[in-house]
Tab-separated table of C-alpha atoms and ligand atoms in Angstrom:
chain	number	residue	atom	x	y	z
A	1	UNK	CA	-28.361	1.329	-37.638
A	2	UNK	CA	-28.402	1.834	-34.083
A	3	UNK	CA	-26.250	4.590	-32.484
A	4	UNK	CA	-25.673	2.974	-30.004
A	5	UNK	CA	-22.966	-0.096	-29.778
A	6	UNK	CA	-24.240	-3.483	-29.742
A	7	UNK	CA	-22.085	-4.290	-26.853
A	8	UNK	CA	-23.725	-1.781	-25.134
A	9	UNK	CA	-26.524	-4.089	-24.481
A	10	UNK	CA	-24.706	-6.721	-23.114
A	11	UNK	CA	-24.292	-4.742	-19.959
A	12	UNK	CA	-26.064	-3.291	-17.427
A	13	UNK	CA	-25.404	-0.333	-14.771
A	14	UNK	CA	-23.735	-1.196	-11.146
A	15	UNK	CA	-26.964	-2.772	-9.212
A	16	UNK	CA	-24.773	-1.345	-5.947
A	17	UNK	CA	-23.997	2.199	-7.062
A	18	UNK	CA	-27.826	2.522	-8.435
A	19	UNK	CA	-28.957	1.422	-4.614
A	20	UNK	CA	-26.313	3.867	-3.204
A	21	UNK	CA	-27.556	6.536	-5.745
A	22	UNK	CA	-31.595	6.212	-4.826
A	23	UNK	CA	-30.600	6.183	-0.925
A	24	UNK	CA	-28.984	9.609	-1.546
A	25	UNK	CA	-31.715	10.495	-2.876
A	26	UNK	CA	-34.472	9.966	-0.724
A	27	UNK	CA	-32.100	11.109	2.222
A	28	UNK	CA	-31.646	14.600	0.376
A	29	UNK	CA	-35.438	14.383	-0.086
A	30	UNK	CA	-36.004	14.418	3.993
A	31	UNK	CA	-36.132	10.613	4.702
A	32	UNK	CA	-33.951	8.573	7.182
A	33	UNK	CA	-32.881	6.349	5.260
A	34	UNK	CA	-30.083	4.084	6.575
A	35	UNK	CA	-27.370	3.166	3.569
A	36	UNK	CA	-26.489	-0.033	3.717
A	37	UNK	CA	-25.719	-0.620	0.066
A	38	UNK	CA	-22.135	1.173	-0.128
A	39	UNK	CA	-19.071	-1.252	-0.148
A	40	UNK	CA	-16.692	1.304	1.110
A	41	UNK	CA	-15.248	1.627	4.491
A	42	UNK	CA	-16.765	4.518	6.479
A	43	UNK	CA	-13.354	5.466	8.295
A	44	UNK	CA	-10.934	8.008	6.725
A	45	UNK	CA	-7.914	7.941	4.909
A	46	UNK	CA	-5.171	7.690	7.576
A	47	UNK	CA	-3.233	11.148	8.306
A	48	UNK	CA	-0.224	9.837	7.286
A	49	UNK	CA	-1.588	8.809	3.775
A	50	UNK	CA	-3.217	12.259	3.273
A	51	UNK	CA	0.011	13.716	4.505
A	52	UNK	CA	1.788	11.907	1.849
A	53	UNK	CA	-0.529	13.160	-0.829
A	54	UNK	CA	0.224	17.057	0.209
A	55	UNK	CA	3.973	16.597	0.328
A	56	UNK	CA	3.450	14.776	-3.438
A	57	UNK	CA	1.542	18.339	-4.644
A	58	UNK	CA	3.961	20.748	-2.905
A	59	UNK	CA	6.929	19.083	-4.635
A	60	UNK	CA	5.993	19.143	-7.952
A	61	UNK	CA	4.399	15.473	-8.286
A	62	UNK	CA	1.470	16.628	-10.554
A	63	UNK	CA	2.653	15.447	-13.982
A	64	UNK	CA	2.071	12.361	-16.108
A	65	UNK	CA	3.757	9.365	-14.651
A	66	UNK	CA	5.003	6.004	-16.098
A	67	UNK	CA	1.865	4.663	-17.922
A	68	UNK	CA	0.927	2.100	-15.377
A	69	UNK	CA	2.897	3.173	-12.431
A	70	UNK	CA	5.651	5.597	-10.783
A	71	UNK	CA	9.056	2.668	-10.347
A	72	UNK	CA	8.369	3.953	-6.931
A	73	UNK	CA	5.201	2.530	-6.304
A	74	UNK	CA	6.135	-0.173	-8.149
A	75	UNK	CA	9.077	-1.343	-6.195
A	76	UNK	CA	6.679	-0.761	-2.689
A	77	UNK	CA	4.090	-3.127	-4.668
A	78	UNK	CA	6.805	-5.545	-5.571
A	79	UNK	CA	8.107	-5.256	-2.100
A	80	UNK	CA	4.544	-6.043	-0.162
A	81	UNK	CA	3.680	-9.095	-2.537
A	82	UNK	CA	7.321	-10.379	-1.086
A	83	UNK	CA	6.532	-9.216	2.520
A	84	UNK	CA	2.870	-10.240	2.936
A	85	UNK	CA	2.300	-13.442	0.189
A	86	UNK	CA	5.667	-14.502	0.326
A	87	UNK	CA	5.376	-13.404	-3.737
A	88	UNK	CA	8.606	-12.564	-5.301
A	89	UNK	CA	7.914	-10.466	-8.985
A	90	UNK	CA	10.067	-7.599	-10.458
A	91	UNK	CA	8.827	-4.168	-10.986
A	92	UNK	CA	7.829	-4.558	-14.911
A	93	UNK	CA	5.953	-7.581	-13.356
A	94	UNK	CA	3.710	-5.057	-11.936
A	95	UNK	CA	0.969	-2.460	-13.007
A	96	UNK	CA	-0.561	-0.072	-11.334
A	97	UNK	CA	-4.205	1.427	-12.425
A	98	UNK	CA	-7.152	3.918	-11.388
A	99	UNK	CA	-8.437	1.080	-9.117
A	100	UNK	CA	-8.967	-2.420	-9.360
A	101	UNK	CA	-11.871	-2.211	-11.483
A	102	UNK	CA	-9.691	-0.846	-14.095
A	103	UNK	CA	-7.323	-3.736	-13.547
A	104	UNK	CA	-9.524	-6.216	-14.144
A	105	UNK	CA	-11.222	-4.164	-16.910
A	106	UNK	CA	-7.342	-3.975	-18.897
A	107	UNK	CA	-6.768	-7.525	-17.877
A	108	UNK	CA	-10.113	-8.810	-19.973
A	109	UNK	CA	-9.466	-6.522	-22.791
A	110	UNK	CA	-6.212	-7.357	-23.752
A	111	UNK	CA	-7.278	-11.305	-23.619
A	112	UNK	CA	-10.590	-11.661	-24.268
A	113	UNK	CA	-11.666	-12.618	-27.476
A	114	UNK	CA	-15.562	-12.960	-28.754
A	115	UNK	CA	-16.804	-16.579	-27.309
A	116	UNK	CA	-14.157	-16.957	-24.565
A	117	UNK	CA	-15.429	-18.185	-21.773
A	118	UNK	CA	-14.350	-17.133	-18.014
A	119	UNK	CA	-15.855	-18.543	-15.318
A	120	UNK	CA	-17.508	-16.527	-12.372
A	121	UNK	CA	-18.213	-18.095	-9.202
A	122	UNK	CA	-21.725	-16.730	-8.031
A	123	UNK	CA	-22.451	-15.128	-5.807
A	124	UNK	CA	-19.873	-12.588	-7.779
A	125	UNK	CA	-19.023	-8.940	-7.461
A	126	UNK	CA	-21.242	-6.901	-9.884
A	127	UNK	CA	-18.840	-6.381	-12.300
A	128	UNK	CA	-16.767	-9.371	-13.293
A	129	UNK	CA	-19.549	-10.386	-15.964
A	130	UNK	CA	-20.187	-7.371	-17.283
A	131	UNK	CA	-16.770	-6.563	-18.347
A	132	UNK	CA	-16.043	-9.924	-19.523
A	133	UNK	CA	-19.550	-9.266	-22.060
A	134	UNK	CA	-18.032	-5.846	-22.578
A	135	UNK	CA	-14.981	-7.952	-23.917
A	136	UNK	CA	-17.107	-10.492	-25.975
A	137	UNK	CA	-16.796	-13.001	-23.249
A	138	UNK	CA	-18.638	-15.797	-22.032
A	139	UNK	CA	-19.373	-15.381	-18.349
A	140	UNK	CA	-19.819	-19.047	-17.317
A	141	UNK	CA	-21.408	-18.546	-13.802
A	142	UNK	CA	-20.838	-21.543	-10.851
A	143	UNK	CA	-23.314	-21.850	-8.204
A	144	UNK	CA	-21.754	-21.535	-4.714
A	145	UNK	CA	-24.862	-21.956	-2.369
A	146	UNK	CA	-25.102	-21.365	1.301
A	147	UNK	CA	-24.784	-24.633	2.107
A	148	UNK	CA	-21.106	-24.673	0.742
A	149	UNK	CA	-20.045	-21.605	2.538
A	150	UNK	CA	-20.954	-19.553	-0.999
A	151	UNK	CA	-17.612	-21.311	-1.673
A	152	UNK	CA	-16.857	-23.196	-5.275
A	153	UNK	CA	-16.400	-26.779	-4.760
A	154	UNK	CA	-13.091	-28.283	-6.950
A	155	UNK	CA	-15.666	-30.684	-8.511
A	156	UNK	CA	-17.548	-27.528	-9.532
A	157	UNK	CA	-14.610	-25.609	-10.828
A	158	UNK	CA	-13.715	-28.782	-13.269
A	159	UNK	CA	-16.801	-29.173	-14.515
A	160	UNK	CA	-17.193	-25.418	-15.488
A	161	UNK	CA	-13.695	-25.990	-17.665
A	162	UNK	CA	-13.813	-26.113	-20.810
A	163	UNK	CA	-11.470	-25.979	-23.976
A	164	UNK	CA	-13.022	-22.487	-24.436
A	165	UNK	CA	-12.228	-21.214	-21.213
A	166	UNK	CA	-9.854	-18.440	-20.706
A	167	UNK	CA	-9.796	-16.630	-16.949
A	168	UNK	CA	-11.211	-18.330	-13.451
A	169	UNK	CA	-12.257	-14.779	-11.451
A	170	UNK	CA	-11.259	-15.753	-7.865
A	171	UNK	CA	-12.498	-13.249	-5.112
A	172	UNK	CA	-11.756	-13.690	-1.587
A	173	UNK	CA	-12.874	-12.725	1.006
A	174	UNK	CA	-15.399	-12.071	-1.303
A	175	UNK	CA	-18.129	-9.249	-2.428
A	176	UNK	CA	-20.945	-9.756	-1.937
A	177	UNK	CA	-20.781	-12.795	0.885
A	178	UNK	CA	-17.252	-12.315	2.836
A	179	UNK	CA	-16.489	-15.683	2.069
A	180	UNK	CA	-12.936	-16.539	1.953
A	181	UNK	CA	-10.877	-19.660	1.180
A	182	UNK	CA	-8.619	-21.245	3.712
A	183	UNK	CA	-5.176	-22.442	2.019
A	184	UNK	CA	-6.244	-26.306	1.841
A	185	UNK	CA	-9.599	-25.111	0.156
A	186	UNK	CA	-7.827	-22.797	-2.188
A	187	UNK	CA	-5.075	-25.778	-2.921
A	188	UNK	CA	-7.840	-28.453	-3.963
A	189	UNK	CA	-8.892	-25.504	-6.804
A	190	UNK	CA	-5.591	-25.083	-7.701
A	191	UNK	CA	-5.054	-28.364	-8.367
A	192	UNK	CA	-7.751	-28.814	-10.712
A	193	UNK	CA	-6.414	-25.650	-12.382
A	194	UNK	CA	-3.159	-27.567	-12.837
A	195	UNK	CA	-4.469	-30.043	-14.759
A	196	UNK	CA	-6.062	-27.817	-17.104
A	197	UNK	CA	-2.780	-25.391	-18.989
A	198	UNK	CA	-5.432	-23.005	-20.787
A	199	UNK	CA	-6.895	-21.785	-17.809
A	200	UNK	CA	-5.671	-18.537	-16.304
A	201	UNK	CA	-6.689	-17.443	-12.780
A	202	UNK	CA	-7.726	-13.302	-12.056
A	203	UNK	CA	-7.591	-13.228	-8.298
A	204	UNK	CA	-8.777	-10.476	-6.958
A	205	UNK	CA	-7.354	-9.789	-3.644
A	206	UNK	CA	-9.066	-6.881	-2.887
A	207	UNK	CA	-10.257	-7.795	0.640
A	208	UNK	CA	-6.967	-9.512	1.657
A	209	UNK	CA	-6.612	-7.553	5.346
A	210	UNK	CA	-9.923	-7.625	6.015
A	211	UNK	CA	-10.302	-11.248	7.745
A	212	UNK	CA	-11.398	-11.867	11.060
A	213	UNK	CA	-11.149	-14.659	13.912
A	214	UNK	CA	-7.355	-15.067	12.936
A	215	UNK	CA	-8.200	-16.189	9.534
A	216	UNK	CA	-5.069	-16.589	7.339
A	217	UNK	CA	-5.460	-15.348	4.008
A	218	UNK	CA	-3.966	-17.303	1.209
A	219	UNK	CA	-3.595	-16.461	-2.396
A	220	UNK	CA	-3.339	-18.880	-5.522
A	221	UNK	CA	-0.079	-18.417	-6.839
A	222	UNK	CA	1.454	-18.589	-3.093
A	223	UNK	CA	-0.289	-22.249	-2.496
A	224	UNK	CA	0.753	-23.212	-5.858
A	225	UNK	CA	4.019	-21.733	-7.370
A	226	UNK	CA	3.374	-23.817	-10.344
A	227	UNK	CA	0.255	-21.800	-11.313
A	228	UNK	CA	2.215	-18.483	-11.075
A	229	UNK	CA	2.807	-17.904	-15.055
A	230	UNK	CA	-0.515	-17.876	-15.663
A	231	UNK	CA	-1.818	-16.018	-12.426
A	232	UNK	CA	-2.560	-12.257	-12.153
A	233	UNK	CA	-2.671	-11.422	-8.515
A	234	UNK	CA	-4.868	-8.390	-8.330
A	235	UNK	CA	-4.891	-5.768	-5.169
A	236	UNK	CA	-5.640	-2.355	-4.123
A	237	UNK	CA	-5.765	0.435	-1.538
A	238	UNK	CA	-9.163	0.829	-1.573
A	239	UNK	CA	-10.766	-1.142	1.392
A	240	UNK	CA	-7.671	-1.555	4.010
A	241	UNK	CA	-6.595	1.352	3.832
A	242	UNK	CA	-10.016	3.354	3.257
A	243	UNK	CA	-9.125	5.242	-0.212
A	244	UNK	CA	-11.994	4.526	-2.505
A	245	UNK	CA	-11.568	7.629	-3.932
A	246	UNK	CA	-7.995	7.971	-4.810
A	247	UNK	CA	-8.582	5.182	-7.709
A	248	UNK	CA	-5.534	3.033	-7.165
A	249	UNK	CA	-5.219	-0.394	-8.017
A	250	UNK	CA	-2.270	-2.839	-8.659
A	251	UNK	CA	-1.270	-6.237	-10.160
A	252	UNK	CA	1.245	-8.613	-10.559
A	253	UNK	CA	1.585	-11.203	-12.902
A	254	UNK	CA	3.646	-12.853	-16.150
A	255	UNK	CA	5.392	-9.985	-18.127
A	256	UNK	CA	3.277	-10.351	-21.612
A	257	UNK	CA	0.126	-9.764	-19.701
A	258	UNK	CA	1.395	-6.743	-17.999
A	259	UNK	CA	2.835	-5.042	-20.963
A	260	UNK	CA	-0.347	-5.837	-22.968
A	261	UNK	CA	-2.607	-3.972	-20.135
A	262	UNK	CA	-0.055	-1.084	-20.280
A	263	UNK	CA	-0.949	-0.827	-23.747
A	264	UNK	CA	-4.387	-1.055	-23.580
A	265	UNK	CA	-4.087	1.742	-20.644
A	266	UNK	CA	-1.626	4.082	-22.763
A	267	UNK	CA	-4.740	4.290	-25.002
A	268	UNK	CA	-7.616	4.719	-22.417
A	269	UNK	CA	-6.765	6.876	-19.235
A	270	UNK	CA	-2.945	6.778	-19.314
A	271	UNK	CA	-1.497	6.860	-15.875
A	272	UNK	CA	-3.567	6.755	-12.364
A	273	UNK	CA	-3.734	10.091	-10.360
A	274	UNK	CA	0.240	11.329	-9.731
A	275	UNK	CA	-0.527	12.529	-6.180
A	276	UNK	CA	-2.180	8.995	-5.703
A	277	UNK	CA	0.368	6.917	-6.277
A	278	UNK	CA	2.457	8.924	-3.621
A	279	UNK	CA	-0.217	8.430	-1.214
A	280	UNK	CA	-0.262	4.917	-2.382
A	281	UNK	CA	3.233	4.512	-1.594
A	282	UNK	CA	2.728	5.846	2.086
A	283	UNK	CA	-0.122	3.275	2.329
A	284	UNK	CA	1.989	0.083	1.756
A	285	UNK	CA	4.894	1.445	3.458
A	286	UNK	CA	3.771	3.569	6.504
A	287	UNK	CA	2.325	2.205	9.951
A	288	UNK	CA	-0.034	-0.739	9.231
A	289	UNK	CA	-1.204	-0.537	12.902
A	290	UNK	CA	-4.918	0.972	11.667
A	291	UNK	CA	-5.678	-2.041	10.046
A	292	UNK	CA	-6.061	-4.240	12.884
A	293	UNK	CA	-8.063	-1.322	14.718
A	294	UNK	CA	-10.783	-1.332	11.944
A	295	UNK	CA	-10.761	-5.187	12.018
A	296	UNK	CA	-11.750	-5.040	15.593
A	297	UNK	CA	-14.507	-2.446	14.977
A	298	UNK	CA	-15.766	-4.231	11.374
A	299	UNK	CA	-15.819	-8.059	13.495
A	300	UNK	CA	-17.488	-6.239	16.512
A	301	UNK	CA	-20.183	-5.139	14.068
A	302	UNK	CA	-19.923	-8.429	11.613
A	303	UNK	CA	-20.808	-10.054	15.195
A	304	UNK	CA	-24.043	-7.751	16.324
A	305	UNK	CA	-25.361	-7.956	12.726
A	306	UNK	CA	-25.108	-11.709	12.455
A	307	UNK	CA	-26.598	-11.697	15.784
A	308	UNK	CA	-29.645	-9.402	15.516
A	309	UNK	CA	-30.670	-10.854	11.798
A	310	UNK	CA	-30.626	-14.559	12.960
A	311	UNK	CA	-33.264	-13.215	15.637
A	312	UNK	CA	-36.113	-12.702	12.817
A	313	UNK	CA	-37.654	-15.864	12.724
A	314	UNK	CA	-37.262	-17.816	9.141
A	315	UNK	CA	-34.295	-14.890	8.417
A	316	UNK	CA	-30.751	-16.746	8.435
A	317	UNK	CA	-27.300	-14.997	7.857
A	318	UNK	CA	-24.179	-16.941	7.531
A	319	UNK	CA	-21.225	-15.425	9.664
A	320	UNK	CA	-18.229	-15.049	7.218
A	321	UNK	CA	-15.135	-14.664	7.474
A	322	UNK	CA	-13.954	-11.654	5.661
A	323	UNK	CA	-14.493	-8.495	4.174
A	324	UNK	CA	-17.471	-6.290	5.876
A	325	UNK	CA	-20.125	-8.235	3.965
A	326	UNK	CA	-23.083	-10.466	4.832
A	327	UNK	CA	-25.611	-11.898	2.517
A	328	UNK	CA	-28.995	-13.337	4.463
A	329	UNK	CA	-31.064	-15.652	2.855
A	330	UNK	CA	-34.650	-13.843	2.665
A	331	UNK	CA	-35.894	-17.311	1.078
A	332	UNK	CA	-38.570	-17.056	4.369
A	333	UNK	CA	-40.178	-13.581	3.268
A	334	UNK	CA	-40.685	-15.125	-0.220
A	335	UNK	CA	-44.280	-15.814	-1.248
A	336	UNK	CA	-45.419	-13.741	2.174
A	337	UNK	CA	-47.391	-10.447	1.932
A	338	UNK	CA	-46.434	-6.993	3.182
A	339	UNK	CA	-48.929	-4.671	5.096
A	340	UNK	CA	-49.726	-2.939	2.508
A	341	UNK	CA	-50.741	-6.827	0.692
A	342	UNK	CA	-48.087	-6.884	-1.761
A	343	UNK	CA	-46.948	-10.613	-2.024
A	344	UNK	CA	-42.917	-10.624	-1.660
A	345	UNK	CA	-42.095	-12.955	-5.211
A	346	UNK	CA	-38.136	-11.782	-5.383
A	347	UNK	CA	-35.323	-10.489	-3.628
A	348	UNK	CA	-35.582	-7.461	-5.126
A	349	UNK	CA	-39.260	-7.100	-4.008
A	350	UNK	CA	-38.041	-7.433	-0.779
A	351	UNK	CA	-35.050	-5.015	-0.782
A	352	UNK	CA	-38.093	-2.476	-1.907
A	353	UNK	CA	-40.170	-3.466	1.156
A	354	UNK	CA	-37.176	-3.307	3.128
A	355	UNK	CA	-36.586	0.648	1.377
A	356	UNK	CA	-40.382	1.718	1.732
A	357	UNK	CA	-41.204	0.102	5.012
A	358	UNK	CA	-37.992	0.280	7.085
A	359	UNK	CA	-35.917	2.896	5.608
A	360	UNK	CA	-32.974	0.720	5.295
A	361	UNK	CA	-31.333	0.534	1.590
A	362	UNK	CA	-29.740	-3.324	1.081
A	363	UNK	CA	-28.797	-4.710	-2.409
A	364	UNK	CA	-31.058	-7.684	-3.458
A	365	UNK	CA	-28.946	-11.151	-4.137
A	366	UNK	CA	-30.304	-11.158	-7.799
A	367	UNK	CA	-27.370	-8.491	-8.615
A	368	UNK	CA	-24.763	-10.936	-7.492
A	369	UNK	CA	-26.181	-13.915	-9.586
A	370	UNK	CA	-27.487	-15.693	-6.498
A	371	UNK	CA	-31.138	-15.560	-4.811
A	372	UNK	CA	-33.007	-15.059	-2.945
A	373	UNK	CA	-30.492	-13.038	-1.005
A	374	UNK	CA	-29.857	-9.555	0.090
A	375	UNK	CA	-26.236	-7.823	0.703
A	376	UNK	CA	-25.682	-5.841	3.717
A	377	UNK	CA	-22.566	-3.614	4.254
A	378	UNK	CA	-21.467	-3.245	7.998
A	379	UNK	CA	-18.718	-0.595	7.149
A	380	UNK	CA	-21.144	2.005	8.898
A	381	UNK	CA	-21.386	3.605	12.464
A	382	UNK	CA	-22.244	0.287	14.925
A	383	UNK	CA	-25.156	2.585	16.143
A	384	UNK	CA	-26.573	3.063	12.609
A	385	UNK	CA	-26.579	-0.690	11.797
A	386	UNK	CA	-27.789	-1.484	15.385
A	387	UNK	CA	-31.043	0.998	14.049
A	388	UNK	CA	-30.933	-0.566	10.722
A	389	UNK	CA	-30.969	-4.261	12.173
A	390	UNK	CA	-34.080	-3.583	14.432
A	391	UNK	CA	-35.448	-1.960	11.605
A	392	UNK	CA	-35.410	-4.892	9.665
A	393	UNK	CA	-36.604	-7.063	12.652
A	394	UNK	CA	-39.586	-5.225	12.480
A	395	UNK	CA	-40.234	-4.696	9.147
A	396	UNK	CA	-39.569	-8.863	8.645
A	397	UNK	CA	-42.293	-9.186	11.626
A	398	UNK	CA	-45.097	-6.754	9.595
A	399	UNK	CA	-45.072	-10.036	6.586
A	400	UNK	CA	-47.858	-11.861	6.712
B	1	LIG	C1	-14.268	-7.539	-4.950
B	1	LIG	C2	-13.935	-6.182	-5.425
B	1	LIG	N1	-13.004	-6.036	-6.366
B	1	LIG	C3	-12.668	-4.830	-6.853
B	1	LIG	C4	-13.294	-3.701	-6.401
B	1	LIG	C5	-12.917	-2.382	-7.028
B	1	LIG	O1	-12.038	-1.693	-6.294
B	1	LIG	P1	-11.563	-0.237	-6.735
B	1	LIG	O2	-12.395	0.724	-5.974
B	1	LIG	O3	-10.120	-0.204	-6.342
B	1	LIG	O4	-11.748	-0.121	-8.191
B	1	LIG	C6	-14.287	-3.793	-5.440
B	1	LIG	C7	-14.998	-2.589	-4.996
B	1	LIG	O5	-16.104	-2.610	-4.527
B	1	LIG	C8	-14.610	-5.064	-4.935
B	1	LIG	O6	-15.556	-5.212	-4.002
């Protein structure tokens, strides 16, 4: 008998915090290595925010909370779903968590039984399969090429469906590929969803104020009301407002799946971070003003790095529209050979060449289920990513 659990092996370690990790690394050992693996804004938590997190301490808000949420939070939560999505839910409607990982990772275990099947759109965050295999899921993976706009197609969607299938993860704008639905795209998906009642829809939201060009974000159960009861609209404070490491993450959706995720939560970490969830508060409610100040510095860069990556001959990079992603096709380094005559066979071989020969750490596509790509975060300094683009220009030129 093994010690370890069979479900265990299902699963494998984040591909982007291992890349983050052996960056670290090599820059502690003396090497200049440029980051670009990271998916976390480089700007800091807003004054006000961190100002609302020291008045929390001094008066006494260090205790255990509600299980999934202060009412406080709760009611701001209810209150920006109304304001921004045009959303209305009530406050036990909503849950609050240590991020929106954990979200996602209560919403799968308190529905997923062994041999469901939820379907991932691919390119897909890292860790929608892997906690759907943690569950005993199926993940049932959709191709979303380039040529689509790494979008899912509705003809796609249907013929993923199945009578098995329990959860469609939506992500937009998306991680890796910034990709993000307009409201007539999202519509023709949830139309297909309406024709099939066993289908609920995780949408992960996570990006929402990150959208550039006046993009208008959209979100399912806003484009179709009739979709609502089975929809869990899933958010956080992590990218807009630039708290990774305060752990808070929220979502709103029918009441049975909420109190289910409180339970499974009441027996796992019990409530997010007390001092948190006052920040978190300040975040939804305070000046919003920031936002569109990073937006202009994240396009500025989304721009330059577009720019300087379609100049490598045989390189392309799509320009999204969201998030601080992009995700080049390195399809023209495959099957070439580096100075040192190693032939390039994968994206991962060449996110290695791209590590040895240029310094620059990028996540290869094969971690997001489609290849041969690589992931590049711009939330860095423009100067840094100006570096790291030539960088790659050069080391792209060395392939024979
Ligand atoms: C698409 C997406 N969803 C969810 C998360 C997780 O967010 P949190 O840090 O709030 O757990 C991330 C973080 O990288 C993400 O990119």
């Amino acid at each position: 008998m093994s010690f370890l659990a069979e479900r265990l092996g299902r699963i494998k370690p984040s591909a982007t915090m291992a890349v983050t990790q052996k960056a670290r690394e090599l820059q502690a050992a003396g090497r200049k290595v440029i980051g670009l693996g990271a998916g976390e804004p480089d700007f800091d938590t807003p004054d006000n925010i961190k100002a609302a997190a020291i008045a929390a301490i001094r008066a006494g808000e260090t205790k255990y909370t509600n299980v999934d949420g202060t009412p406080a939070l709760k009611q701001a939560i209810v209150e920006k779903f109304n304001r921004e999505n045009g959303l209305d839910y009530e406050t036990s409607q909503v849950s609050v968590a240590s991020g929106g990982k954990q979200i996602i990772y209560n919403a799968m275990v308190a529905t997923v039984d062994e041999g469901d099947e939820v379907i991932v759109p691919a390119p897909y965050w890292v860790s929608y399969p892997d906690i759907a295999l943690l569950c005993g899921g199926e993940p049932v993976f959709v191709r979303c090429p380039e040529n689509n706009g790494f979008k899912m197609r509705p003809e796609d969607l249907e013929a993923a469906i199945t009578p098995k299938t329990k959860w469609l993860i939506l992500n937009s704008p998306s991680n890796p590929t910034g990709a993000a639905y307009t409201r007539s795209e999202l519509k023709a998906l949830t139309d297909v969803l309406m024709r099939h009642k066993q289908v609920w829809v995780l949408t992960d939201d996570m990006y929402e104020h990150l959208v550039y060009d006046g993009f208008e974000f959209a979100t399912p159960a806003q484009v179709e009301p009739g979709l609502k009861d089975r929809t869990l609209t899933m958010n956080g404070v992590s990218k807009a407002y630039c708290m990774t490491g305060w752990r808070i993450g929220y979502a709103a959706g029918p009441h049975e799946l909420i109190k289910a995720m409180a339970k499974v939560q009441s027996q796992s970490t019990s409530n997010p971070c007390s001092i948190s969830q006052a920040a978190s508060v300040e975040a939804l409610r305070g000046p919003q003003e920031f936002i569109a100040a990073h937006n202009a510095v994240y396009r500025e860069r989304r721009d330059m790095v577009v720019e300087m990556l379609n100049k490598a001959p045989g390189l392309t990079c799509h320009k999204p529209e969201g998030a601080f992603y992009v995700y080049p096709s390195c399809a023209g380094a495959i099957g070439r050979k580096t100075p040192q005559g190693k032939v390039i066979e994968t994206d991962e071989d060449f996110v290695t060449y791209l590590l040895g020969q240029a310094e620059v750490a990028a996540v290869q596509g094969a971690a997001f289920g489609l290849s041969p790509h690589f992931r590049i975060s711009y939330a860095t300094s423009t100067e840094l990513l100006r570096e790291a683009c030539t960088r790659i220009q050069k080391a792209w030129a060395a392939l024979r």
